[in-house]
Tab-separated table of C-alpha atoms and ligand atoms in Angstrom:
chain	number	residue	atom	x	y	z
A	1	UNK	CA	-25.961	-26.542	-15.284
A	2	UNK	CA	-28.218	-23.808	-16.615
A	3	UNK	CA	-26.575	-20.873	-15.491
A	4	UNK	CA	-23.189	-21.834	-14.463
A	5	UNK	CA	-21.305	-22.115	-18.005
A	6	UNK	CA	-23.294	-19.172	-19.984
A	7	UNK	CA	-22.168	-16.774	-16.835
A	8	UNK	CA	-18.362	-18.173	-16.536
A	9	UNK	CA	-18.518	-16.788	-20.483
A	10	UNK	CA	-19.931	-13.952	-20.280
A	11	UNK	CA	-17.233	-12.679	-17.363
A	12	UNK	CA	-15.081	-13.899	-20.446
A	13	UNK	CA	-16.101	-11.822	-22.582
A	14	UNK	CA	-15.548	-8.916	-19.761
A	15	UNK	CA	-12.867	-9.778	-18.843
A	16	UNK	CA	-11.495	-8.611	-21.925
A	17	UNK	CA	-12.421	-5.383	-22.551
A	18	UNK	CA	-9.559	-3.881	-21.105
A	19	UNK	CA	-8.113	-0.158	-21.397
A	20	UNK	CA	-4.609	-2.174	-20.467
A	21	UNK	CA	-3.128	-4.214	-22.823
A	22	UNK	CA	-2.306	-7.769	-21.718
A	23	UNK	CA	-4.072	-7.092	-18.536
A	24	UNK	CA	-8.068	-6.501	-16.841
A	25	UNK	CA	-8.210	-2.321	-15.809
A	26	UNK	CA	-11.573	-1.098	-16.459
A	27	UNK	CA	-12.558	2.392	-15.800
A	28	UNK	CA	-15.498	4.225	-15.254
A	29	UNK	CA	-16.545	6.368	-18.586
A	30	UNK	CA	-13.623	5.003	-20.363
A	31	UNK	CA	-14.594	3.836	-23.731
A	32	UNK	CA	-13.742	0.291	-22.634
A	33	UNK	CA	-16.785	1.402	-19.914
A	34	UNK	CA	-19.343	1.829	-22.709
A	35	UNK	CA	-18.225	-1.558	-24.741
A	36	UNK	CA	-19.010	-3.363	-21.528
A	37	UNK	CA	-21.750	-1.817	-20.369
A	38	UNK	CA	-23.301	-2.388	-24.634
A	39	UNK	CA	-23.283	-6.460	-23.967
A	40	UNK	CA	-24.738	-5.934	-20.598
A	41	UNK	CA	-28.039	-4.281	-21.893
A	42	UNK	CA	-27.545	-6.749	-25.471
A	43	UNK	CA	-27.865	-9.337	-22.245
A	44	UNK	CA	-30.308	-7.477	-19.764
A	45	UNK	CA	-32.572	-7.217	-22.869
A	46	UNK	CA	-32.384	-10.685	-24.388
A	47	UNK	CA	-33.111	-12.086	-20.705
A	48	UNK	CA	-36.637	-10.142	-20.921
A	49	UNK	CA	-36.034	-6.989	-19.561
A	50	UNK	CA	-36.186	-3.265	-20.642
A	51	UNK	CA	-32.551	-1.980	-20.305
A	52	UNK	CA	-30.410	1.079	-20.728
A	53	UNK	CA	-27.880	3.026	-19.332
A	54	UNK	CA	-28.588	6.379	-16.889
A	55	UNK	CA	-27.843	9.450	-16.727
A	56	UNK	CA	-24.441	8.266	-14.850
A	57	UNK	CA	-23.541	4.947	-17.265
A	58	UNK	CA	-25.134	3.074	-15.138
A	59	UNK	CA	-26.804	0.019	-16.882
A	60	UNK	CA	-30.393	-0.306	-15.527
A	61	UNK	CA	-32.128	-3.436	-16.214
A	62	UNK	CA	-36.440	-4.001	-15.249
A	63	UNK	CA	-38.431	-6.889	-15.544
A	64	UNK	CA	-41.733	-4.881	-14.255
A	65	UNK	CA	-44.325	-6.532	-12.486
A	66	UNK	CA	-47.728	-7.366	-13.874
A	67	UNK	CA	-48.711	-4.125	-11.127
A	68	UNK	CA	-46.948	-0.594	-11.986
A	69	UNK	CA	-47.942	0.527	-8.740
A	70	UNK	CA	-46.322	-2.679	-7.208
A	71	UNK	CA	-42.537	-2.122	-4.658
A	72	UNK	CA	-38.947	-3.009	-6.506
A	73	UNK	CA	-36.353	-4.537	-5.450
A	74	UNK	CA	-33.251	-3.888	-6.846
A	75	UNK	CA	-30.140	-6.124	-7.027
A	76	UNK	CA	-26.770	-5.558	-8.870
A	77	UNK	CA	-23.399	-5.112	-9.070
A	78	UNK	CA	-20.151	-3.276	-10.756
A	79	UNK	CA	-19.043	-3.146	-14.157
A	80	UNK	CA	-15.619	-1.261	-13.555
A	81	UNK	CA	-12.473	-3.320	-12.438
A	82	UNK	CA	-9.099	-1.850	-9.755
A	83	UNK	CA	-6.389	-2.243	-12.624
A	84	UNK	CA	-4.566	-5.891	-13.288
A	85	UNK	CA	-8.322	-6.991	-11.825
A	86	UNK	CA	-9.825	-10.530	-11.909
A	87	UNK	CA	-12.843	-10.824	-13.719
A	88	UNK	CA	-15.480	-11.647	-11.505
A	89	UNK	CA	-14.982	-8.663	-9.135
A	90	UNK	CA	-18.721	-7.392	-9.445
A	91	UNK	CA	-19.407	-8.389	-13.163
A	92	UNK	CA	-21.122	-11.735	-11.138
A	93	UNK	CA	-23.485	-10.491	-9.733
A	94	UNK	CA	-24.816	-8.717	-12.544
A	95	UNK	CA	-24.288	-11.383	-14.850
A	96	UNK	CA	-26.320	-14.102	-11.971
A	97	UNK	CA	-29.060	-11.707	-11.976
A	98	UNK	CA	-29.215	-11.468	-15.581
A	99	UNK	CA	-29.597	-15.709	-15.882
A	100	UNK	CA	-32.098	-15.771	-13.114
A	101	UNK	CA	-33.759	-12.704	-15.471
A	102	UNK	CA	-33.081	-15.078	-17.963
A	103	UNK	CA	-34.954	-17.975	-16.809
A	104	UNK	CA	-38.007	-16.506	-14.779
A	105	UNK	CA	-38.651	-14.763	-17.939
A	106	UNK	CA	-38.453	-18.465	-19.654
A	107	UNK	CA	-40.856	-19.402	-17.362
A	108	UNK	CA	-43.324	-16.815	-18.446
A	109	UNK	CA	-42.740	-16.598	-14.242
A	110	UNK	CA	-43.573	-12.641	-12.925
A	111	UNK	CA	-42.956	-11.553	-9.241
A	112	UNK	CA	-45.212	-9.194	-7.297
A	113	UNK	CA	-42.751	-6.485	-7.686
A	114	UNK	CA	-40.796	-4.655	-10.477
A	115	UNK	CA	-37.265	-6.224	-10.292
A	116	UNK	CA	-34.027	-3.972	-10.692
A	117	UNK	CA	-31.212	-4.985	-11.880
A	118	UNK	CA	-27.696	-2.247	-12.084
A	119	UNK	CA	-24.535	-2.317	-13.778
A	120	UNK	CA	-22.831	0.488	-11.427
A	121	UNK	CA	-20.780	2.373	-13.732
A	122	UNK	CA	-17.965	3.125	-10.871
A	123	UNK	CA	-17.785	0.909	-7.448
A	124	UNK	CA	-13.678	0.847	-7.683
A	125	UNK	CA	-13.422	4.255	-7.606
A	126	UNK	CA	-10.127	4.345	-9.630
A	127	UNK	CA	-10.361	6.855	-12.215
A	128	UNK	CA	-11.602	9.822	-10.042
A	129	UNK	CA	-9.938	8.930	-6.736
A	130	UNK	CA	-13.815	8.727	-4.871
A	131	UNK	CA	-15.904	5.045	-5.110
A	132	UNK	CA	-19.210	4.234	-5.842
A	133	UNK	CA	-20.245	7.236	-7.883
A	134	UNK	CA	-23.004	4.919	-8.805
A	135	UNK	CA	-24.482	3.525	-5.939
A	136	UNK	CA	-24.365	6.865	-4.237
A	137	UNK	CA	-26.367	8.190	-6.858
A	138	UNK	CA	-29.180	5.772	-6.291
A	139	UNK	CA	-29.021	6.053	-2.391
A	140	UNK	CA	-29.626	10.154	-3.321
A	141	UNK	CA	-26.349	10.819	-1.587
A	142	UNK	CA	-24.015	11.608	-4.193
A	143	UNK	CA	-22.735	15.447	-3.783
A	144	UNK	CA	-22.321	17.418	-7.054
A	145	UNK	CA	-19.682	19.292	-6.129
A	146	UNK	CA	-17.784	15.800	-6.635
A	147	UNK	CA	-18.520	16.810	-10.383
A	148	UNK	CA	-15.092	19.344	-10.212
A	149	UNK	CA	-12.675	16.083	-9.413
A	150	UNK	CA	-10.543	15.529	-11.821
A	151	UNK	CA	-9.112	12.626	-13.358
A	152	UNK	CA	-4.508	11.894	-13.345
A	153	UNK	CA	-5.067	13.810	-16.703
A	154	UNK	CA	-7.093	16.402	-15.588
A	155	UNK	CA	-10.135	15.839	-17.572
A	156	UNK	CA	-13.406	16.642	-14.139
A	157	UNK	CA	-16.278	14.406	-14.034
A	158	UNK	CA	-18.552	16.085	-15.350
A	159	UNK	CA	-16.499	16.490	-18.559
A	160	UNK	CA	-15.665	12.843	-18.672
A	161	UNK	CA	-19.888	12.510	-18.155
A	162	UNK	CA	-20.354	14.842	-20.766
A	163	UNK	CA	-18.235	12.835	-23.411
A	164	UNK	CA	-19.707	9.319	-22.348
A	165	UNK	CA	-23.373	10.656	-23.027
A	166	UNK	CA	-24.740	10.716	-19.308
A	167	UNK	CA	-26.214	13.900	-18.137
A	168	UNK	CA	-24.478	15.786	-14.508
A	169	UNK	CA	-27.970	18.285	-14.159
A	170	UNK	CA	-29.995	14.456	-14.020
A	171	UNK	CA	-27.904	12.631	-11.306
A	172	UNK	CA	-30.522	13.915	-8.580
A	173	UNK	CA	-33.210	11.843	-10.442
A	174	UNK	CA	-32.015	9.198	-10.228
A	175	UNK	CA	-32.293	8.814	-6.434
A	176	UNK	CA	-34.756	5.926	-5.896
A	177	UNK	CA	-38.107	6.537	-3.430
A	178	UNK	CA	-37.494	4.749	0.136
A	179	UNK	CA	-41.097	4.375	-0.195
A	180	UNK	CA	-40.788	2.451	-3.096
A	181	UNK	CA	-37.974	0.311	-2.888
A	182	UNK	CA	-38.378	-2.866	-0.560
A	183	UNK	CA	-35.122	-4.431	-0.930
A	184	UNK	CA	-31.916	-4.433	-2.337
A	185	UNK	CA	-29.735	-7.803	-2.409
A	186	UNK	CA	-26.183	-8.116	-4.241
A	187	UNK	CA	-24.105	-11.105	-4.810
A	188	UNK	CA	-21.096	-11.264	-4.562
A	189	UNK	CA	-17.644	-13.182	-4.745
A	190	UNK	CA	-16.028	-13.119	-1.144
A	191	UNK	CA	-12.986	-12.186	-2.248
A	192	UNK	CA	-11.321	-14.094	0.508
A	193	UNK	CA	-10.727	-18.234	1.537
A	194	UNK	CA	-13.519	-18.393	4.090
A	195	UNK	CA	-15.913	-20.413	2.267
A	196	UNK	CA	-13.117	-22.132	0.173
A	197	UNK	CA	-11.793	-23.456	2.947
A	198	UNK	CA	-15.315	-24.993	4.408
A	199	UNK	CA	-16.453	-26.190	1.470
A	200	UNK	CA	-19.514	-23.930	0.949
A	201	UNK	CA	-20.305	-22.916	-2.483
A	202	UNK	CA	-22.194	-19.465	-0.666
A	203	UNK	CA	-22.737	-17.760	2.519
A	204	UNK	CA	-24.608	-14.713	4.462
A	205	UNK	CA	-22.974	-11.590	4.402
A	206	UNK	CA	-23.109	-10.038	8.322
A	207	UNK	CA	-22.521	-7.027	8.005
A	208	UNK	CA	-19.477	-4.821	5.583
A	209	UNK	CA	-16.754	-3.486	7.353
A	210	UNK	CA	-16.761	0.945	7.677
A	211	UNK	CA	-13.523	2.329	5.600
A	212	UNK	CA	-12.422	5.321	5.659
A	213	UNK	CA	-9.415	6.731	3.353
A	214	UNK	CA	-7.098	9.497	3.724
A	215	UNK	CA	-5.056	11.388	1.475
A	216	UNK	CA	-1.104	12.098	2.540
A	217	UNK	CA	1.268	14.812	2.246
A	218	UNK	CA	4.913	14.916	3.756
A	219	UNK	CA	6.801	17.716	2.710
A	220	UNK	CA	10.742	17.739	3.002
A	221	UNK	CA	13.592	19.387	1.532
A	222	UNK	CA	15.778	18.414	-1.485
A	223	UNK	CA	18.964	18.239	-1.762
A	224	UNK	CA	21.617	17.026	-3.276
A	225	UNK	CA	22.506	12.827	-2.286
A	226	UNK	CA	26.257	12.523	-2.201
A	227	UNK	CA	26.534	16.229	-0.365
A	228	UNK	CA	24.394	16.277	2.236
A	229	UNK	CA	25.387	14.544	6.032
A	230	UNK	CA	22.680	12.173	6.699
A	231	UNK	CA	21.947	13.534	10.304
A	232	UNK	CA	21.169	17.078	8.277
A	233	UNK	CA	18.794	15.472	6.172
A	234	UNK	CA	14.408	16.078	5.947
A	235	UNK	CA	14.223	13.102	3.775
A	236	UNK	CA	10.264	12.778	3.236
A	237	UNK	CA	10.358	9.480	1.640
A	238	UNK	CA	12.236	7.714	4.874
A	239	UNK	CA	9.655	10.051	7.122
A	240	UNK	CA	6.817	8.408	4.269
A	241	UNK	CA	7.997	4.748	5.127
A	242	UNK	CA	8.051	4.834	8.928
A	243	UNK	CA	4.221	6.809	8.552
A	244	UNK	CA	3.784	3.533	6.344
A	245	UNK	CA	5.175	1.141	8.812
A	246	UNK	CA	2.955	2.669	11.779
A	247	UNK	CA	-0.329	1.767	9.921
A	248	UNK	CA	0.962	-1.664	9.282
A	249	UNK	CA	1.781	-1.756	12.837
A	250	UNK	CA	-1.528	-0.335	14.565
A	251	UNK	CA	-4.405	-1.990	12.868
A	252	UNK	CA	-2.094	-5.580	13.263
A	253	UNK	CA	-2.313	-5.411	16.788
A	254	UNK	CA	-6.319	-4.806	16.828
A	255	UNK	CA	-8.738	-7.433	15.710
A	256	UNK	CA	-11.075	-6.987	13.277
A	257	UNK	CA	-8.956	-3.820	11.814
A	258	UNK	CA	-6.758	-3.493	8.507
A	259	UNK	CA	-4.655	-0.246	7.576
A	260	UNK	CA	-3.394	-0.406	4.307
A	261	UNK	CA	-0.985	1.897	2.291
A	262	UNK	CA	-1.764	0.973	-1.541
A	263	UNK	CA	-0.585	4.359	-3.431
A	264	UNK	CA	2.118	5.739	-3.441
A	265	UNK	CA	4.294	8.530	-5.126
A	266	UNK	CA	7.874	10.180	-4.561
A	267	UNK	CA	8.802	13.855	-6.101
A	268	UNK	CA	11.306	14.416	-7.260
A	269	UNK	CA	11.838	11.264	-8.320
A	270	UNK	CA	15.608	10.873	-9.453
A	271	UNK	CA	18.303	8.724	-8.114
A	272	UNK	CA	21.028	11.136	-6.735
A	273	UNK	CA	17.873	13.290	-4.924
A	274	UNK	CA	17.027	13.079	-1.870
A	275	UNK	CA	13.114	13.134	-2.233
A	276	UNK	CA	11.007	16.437	-1.296
A	277	UNK	CA	7.460	15.593	-1.968
A	278	UNK	CA	5.451	12.428	-0.967
A	279	UNK	CA	2.096	11.225	-1.249
A	280	UNK	CA	0.103	8.763	-0.048
A	281	UNK	CA	-2.873	6.754	0.462
A	282	UNK	CA	-4.602	5.482	3.577
A	283	UNK	CA	-7.590	2.568	3.585
A	284	UNK	CA	-8.291	1.415	7.302
A	285	UNK	CA	-11.275	-0.854	8.056
A	286	UNK	CA	-13.255	-2.083	10.237
A	287	UNK	CA	-17.048	-3.271	10.754
A	288	UNK	CA	-16.973	-1.314	13.935
A	289	UNK	CA	-16.799	1.660	13.273
A	290	UNK	CA	-15.500	3.276	16.765
A	291	UNK	CA	-12.425	0.926	16.414
A	292	UNK	CA	-12.420	2.346	12.626
A	293	UNK	CA	-12.474	5.963	13.482
A	294	UNK	CA	-10.342	5.529	16.907
A	295	UNK	CA	-7.608	4.249	14.052
A	296	UNK	CA	-7.698	6.224	12.777
A	297	UNK	CA	-7.345	9.193	14.754
A	298	UNK	CA	-4.211	7.104	16.015
A	299	UNK	CA	-2.823	6.888	12.874
A	300	UNK	CA	-2.977	10.823	11.941
A	301	UNK	CA	-1.843	11.501	15.188
A	302	UNK	CA	0.938	9.250	15.080
A	303	UNK	CA	1.833	10.543	11.110
A	304	UNK	CA	2.480	13.924	13.222
A	305	UNK	CA	4.711	12.268	15.443
A	306	UNK	CA	6.737	11.112	13.544
A	307	UNK	CA	6.759	14.642	11.139
A	308	UNK	CA	7.575	16.396	13.781
A	309	UNK	CA	10.873	14.188	14.662
A	310	UNK	CA	12.213	14.195	11.234
A	311	UNK	CA	11.693	18.074	10.646
A	312	UNK	CA	9.484	17.224	7.457
A	313	UNK	CA	5.859	18.446	7.149
A	314	UNK	CA	2.504	16.366	7.030
A	315	UNK	CA	-1.304	17.149	5.748
A	316	UNK	CA	-3.465	14.551	5.852
A	317	UNK	CA	-7.327	15.186	4.417
A	318	UNK	CA	-10.152	11.686	4.068
A	319	UNK	CA	-10.936	11.496	1.109
A	320	UNK	CA	-13.996	8.899	1.361
A	321	UNK	CA	-15.240	7.749	4.479
A	322	UNK	CA	-18.136	5.020	4.523
A	323	UNK	CA	-19.739	3.678	7.929
A	324	UNK	CA	-19.843	-0.292	8.403
A	325	UNK	CA	-23.416	-1.318	7.089
A	326	UNK	CA	-25.389	-4.308	9.015
A	327	UNK	CA	-27.080	-6.637	6.662
A	328	UNK	CA	-31.368	-7.077	7.486
A	329	UNK	CA	-31.948	-9.279	9.901
A	330	UNK	CA	-34.533	-10.676	8.048
A	331	UNK	CA	-33.267	-10.870	4.914
A	332	UNK	CA	-30.352	-12.706	6.011
A	333	UNK	CA	-32.843	-15.383	7.420
A	334	UNK	CA	-34.709	-15.856	4.241
A	335	UNK	CA	-30.962	-16.350	2.391
A	336	UNK	CA	-30.465	-18.417	4.686
A	337	UNK	CA	-33.961	-20.182	3.896
A	338	UNK	CA	-33.017	-19.942	0.396
A	339	UNK	CA	-28.804	-21.369	1.446
A	340	UNK	CA	-30.754	-24.748	3.178
A	341	UNK	CA	-33.035	-25.373	0.700
A	342	UNK	CA	-30.311	-26.513	-1.818
A	343	UNK	CA	-28.535	-28.586	0.918
A	344	UNK	CA	-26.374	-26.684	2.019
A	345	UNK	CA	-24.970	-25.857	5.468
A	346	UNK	CA	-25.791	-22.359	6.192
A	347	UNK	CA	-22.682	-20.142	6.392
A	348	UNK	CA	-23.031	-15.944	7.897
A	349	UNK	CA	-19.787	-13.889	7.379
A	350	UNK	CA	-19.202	-10.316	7.723
A	351	UNK	CA	-17.446	-8.347	4.281
A	352	UNK	CA	-14.125	-7.216	4.492
A	353	UNK	CA	-14.237	-5.500	0.914
A	354	UNK	CA	-16.776	-2.634	0.309
A	355	UNK	CA	-19.481	-3.427	-1.411
A	356	UNK	CA	-22.356	-0.955	-3.782
A	357	UNK	CA	-24.390	-2.644	-1.322
A	358	UNK	CA	-23.176	-0.470	1.623
A	359	UNK	CA	-24.532	2.611	0.000
A	360	UNK	CA	-28.432	1.173	0.500
A	361	UNK	CA	-29.519	0.782	4.010
A	362	UNK	CA	-30.487	4.201	3.823
A	363	UNK	CA	-33.126	3.381	0.778
A	364	UNK	CA	-34.283	0.255	2.086
A	365	UNK	CA	-33.527	-3.628	4.051
A	366	UNK	CA	-30.078	-4.876	2.582
A	367	UNK	CA	-28.190	-8.013	2.358
A	368	UNK	CA	-25.750	-10.063	0.109
A	369	UNK	CA	-24.831	-13.385	-1.160
A	370	UNK	CA	-21.058	-14.619	-1.344
A	371	UNK	CA	-19.990	-16.893	-3.010
A	372	UNK	CA	-16.711	-18.740	-2.995
A	373	UNK	CA	-13.501	-18.619	-4.917
A	374	UNK	CA	-11.113	-20.416	-5.547
A	375	UNK	CA	-7.167	-19.886	-5.720
A	376	UNK	CA	-6.762	-19.097	-2.240
A	377	UNK	CA	-9.211	-16.539	-2.188
A	378	UNK	CA	-7.579	-14.059	-3.856
A	379	UNK	CA	-9.061	-11.061	-5.507
A	380	UNK	CA	-7.874	-7.564	-6.659
A	381	UNK	CA	-5.685	-9.500	-8.707
A	382	UNK	CA	-6.187	-11.335	-12.109
A	383	UNK	CA	-5.514	-15.130	-9.844
A	384	UNK	CA	-9.430	-14.659	-8.808
A	385	UNK	CA	-11.373	-17.700	-9.743
A	386	UNK	CA	-14.567	-18.882	-9.203
A	387	UNK	CA	-16.460	-21.810	-10.903
A	388	UNK	CA	-19.267	-22.736	-13.309
A	389	UNK	CA	-20.497	-25.210	-10.617
A	390	UNK	CA	-20.891	-22.436	-7.961
A	391	UNK	CA	-22.226	-19.568	-10.274
A	392	UNK	CA	-24.643	-22.483	-11.286
A	393	UNK	CA	-25.788	-22.879	-7.155
A	394	UNK	CA	-25.539	-19.370	-6.265
A	395	UNK	CA	-28.028	-17.766	-9.616
A	396	UNK	CA	-29.802	-21.746	-8.162
A	397	UNK	CA	-30.151	-20.014	-4.757
A	398	UNK	CA	-30.872	-16.270	-5.985
A	399	UNK	CA	-33.782	-17.239	-8.007
A	400	UNK	CA	-35.092	-19.482	-4.879
A	401	UNK	CA	-34.727	-16.249	-2.942
A	402	UNK	CA	-35.987	-13.713	-5.757
A	403	UNK	CA	-39.431	-16.048	-5.373
A	404	UNK	CA	-39.922	-16.676	-2.071
A	405	UNK	CA	-39.578	-12.908	-1.705
A	406	UNK	CA	-42.485	-10.877	-0.750
A	407	UNK	CA	-42.441	-7.010	0.069
A	408	UNK	CA	-44.280	-5.891	3.325
A	409	UNK	CA	-46.782	-4.247	2.957
A	410	UNK	CA	-46.791	-0.886	2.725
B	1	LIG	C1	-13.601	-2.337	-3.394
B	1	LIG	O1	-13.642	-3.521	-4.067
B	1	LIG	C2	-13.408	-2.378	-2.139
B	1	LIG	O2	-13.342	-2.637	-0.822
B	1	LIG	O3	-12.387	-1.337	-1.922
B	2	LIG	MN1	-13.546	-4.899	-5.930
B	3	LIG	MN1	-16.549	-5.238	-6.025
C-alpha cells in the first residue's frame, strides 16, 4: 500500500493531541489546535505545497498550477473534534488530500488548476457554540458579529483569535472568489453503516442534510423538594423532559427527519431543590428543507403547549441554520467514474452529518466522497474506526478524480 498506512499513522498522531486526559477533544483556537495544525502544515510542505495558517487558524496548503491565472480547486475538511471524539472525523479528508499531492509531486505532475488543501480550524462548533467558522469565512458568509460570542470561560472569539495569532480584521479577505474556484471536493468517513453493510469502500454523496439548532430555556420556580406538594410545582426539568420526548416522538414518525437534544443543564442543580432553570439544545436535520422547517415550527409550538400546561415559561432561540446542500451532478458523475475505474460498484448516498462542504455550493460546484467506517459506522465516539485498505482505495480514487478533472472553461 502507498498511502493508507501513512494516513492511519498520521491520524493516530493527531488523535493523541487532545486537551482532555484520556480522550480526544480538540477544539478551536486551543494550543492543541495549534499543535495539530503545525503537524499538518509540515506534512503539506513535505508533500510539495506552500502551507501556512490563515487569519482564522485554518491551515491552507497550495499546490500551484504552472499558470498563475489557472482556476482553483479546493479540497479539505476539519481538524477540530467533538468531545470524546474518534480519530478520523474531519482529519481523514485532510490527510488523504495531502497523500494525493505527495504522490503527484513525487511524479512531477502538475494539475491544470491550483489545488488548495484546507484544514479547517472549526467545523464542530464545540467551543463557541456555532459551527463551520473556517468554511463560512472562505465562502464569504461569516458574520463578524459572531466575534463577540463567548466560550464557556467567557473568552470572546475575537480575543481567542488574537491570542492564537490570528487576525479578526482579515477575515473578510479569506473569502474565495467564485470566479476563480472551479470546484470544492471533500472526502470524509461516512459516519454511518451503509457502505459497511454493502461491502463497499467508498461512495458518492448526493446531498448533505440541512440543520437547524435552537437553544431552549425553561424557567420554573425552585422550591423545597420535601415540602412543595406535587400538584403545586413548577418544575422546569420535568417540563423540559416532556419537551425532549416531544422532539423524539415528532421526528421518529417522519421519514428522513432526525432530532436530537444533545446538551441539557439544570439549575440550581441540587438533590433537594426543585429545578428552576433548564437550558437545552435541539438539533433538527433533514435533506428536505421544507420538512426541517415544518418540524422546527411544530417543535417550538409543542414546547410552548407543554410550558403552558405546566405553568413554566419557555423561550427558544435559533443559533444555527444551514440549508441542505445538494452535490453537483457533474462532479458526482466524475467521482462515480473514478470509483468505477477502480472496479468498485458505485453507491450514491445522502449525508445526514454536516460538513464543511455545505458552505461551498454558493462558491463553486461541490461534491463529496464517503469512505467506509467500521464498528457499525459509529462516529462522534472513540469507537470510530477505518482501515488502511479503505484509506488506500479512497486516496487512489481521489487521485484518479483529480488527475482527470478539467475545470470548465470560464
Ligand atoms: C458535524 O459533525 C455535525 O454533523 O454536527
Ligand atoms: Mn463531526
Ligand atoms: Mn466531520
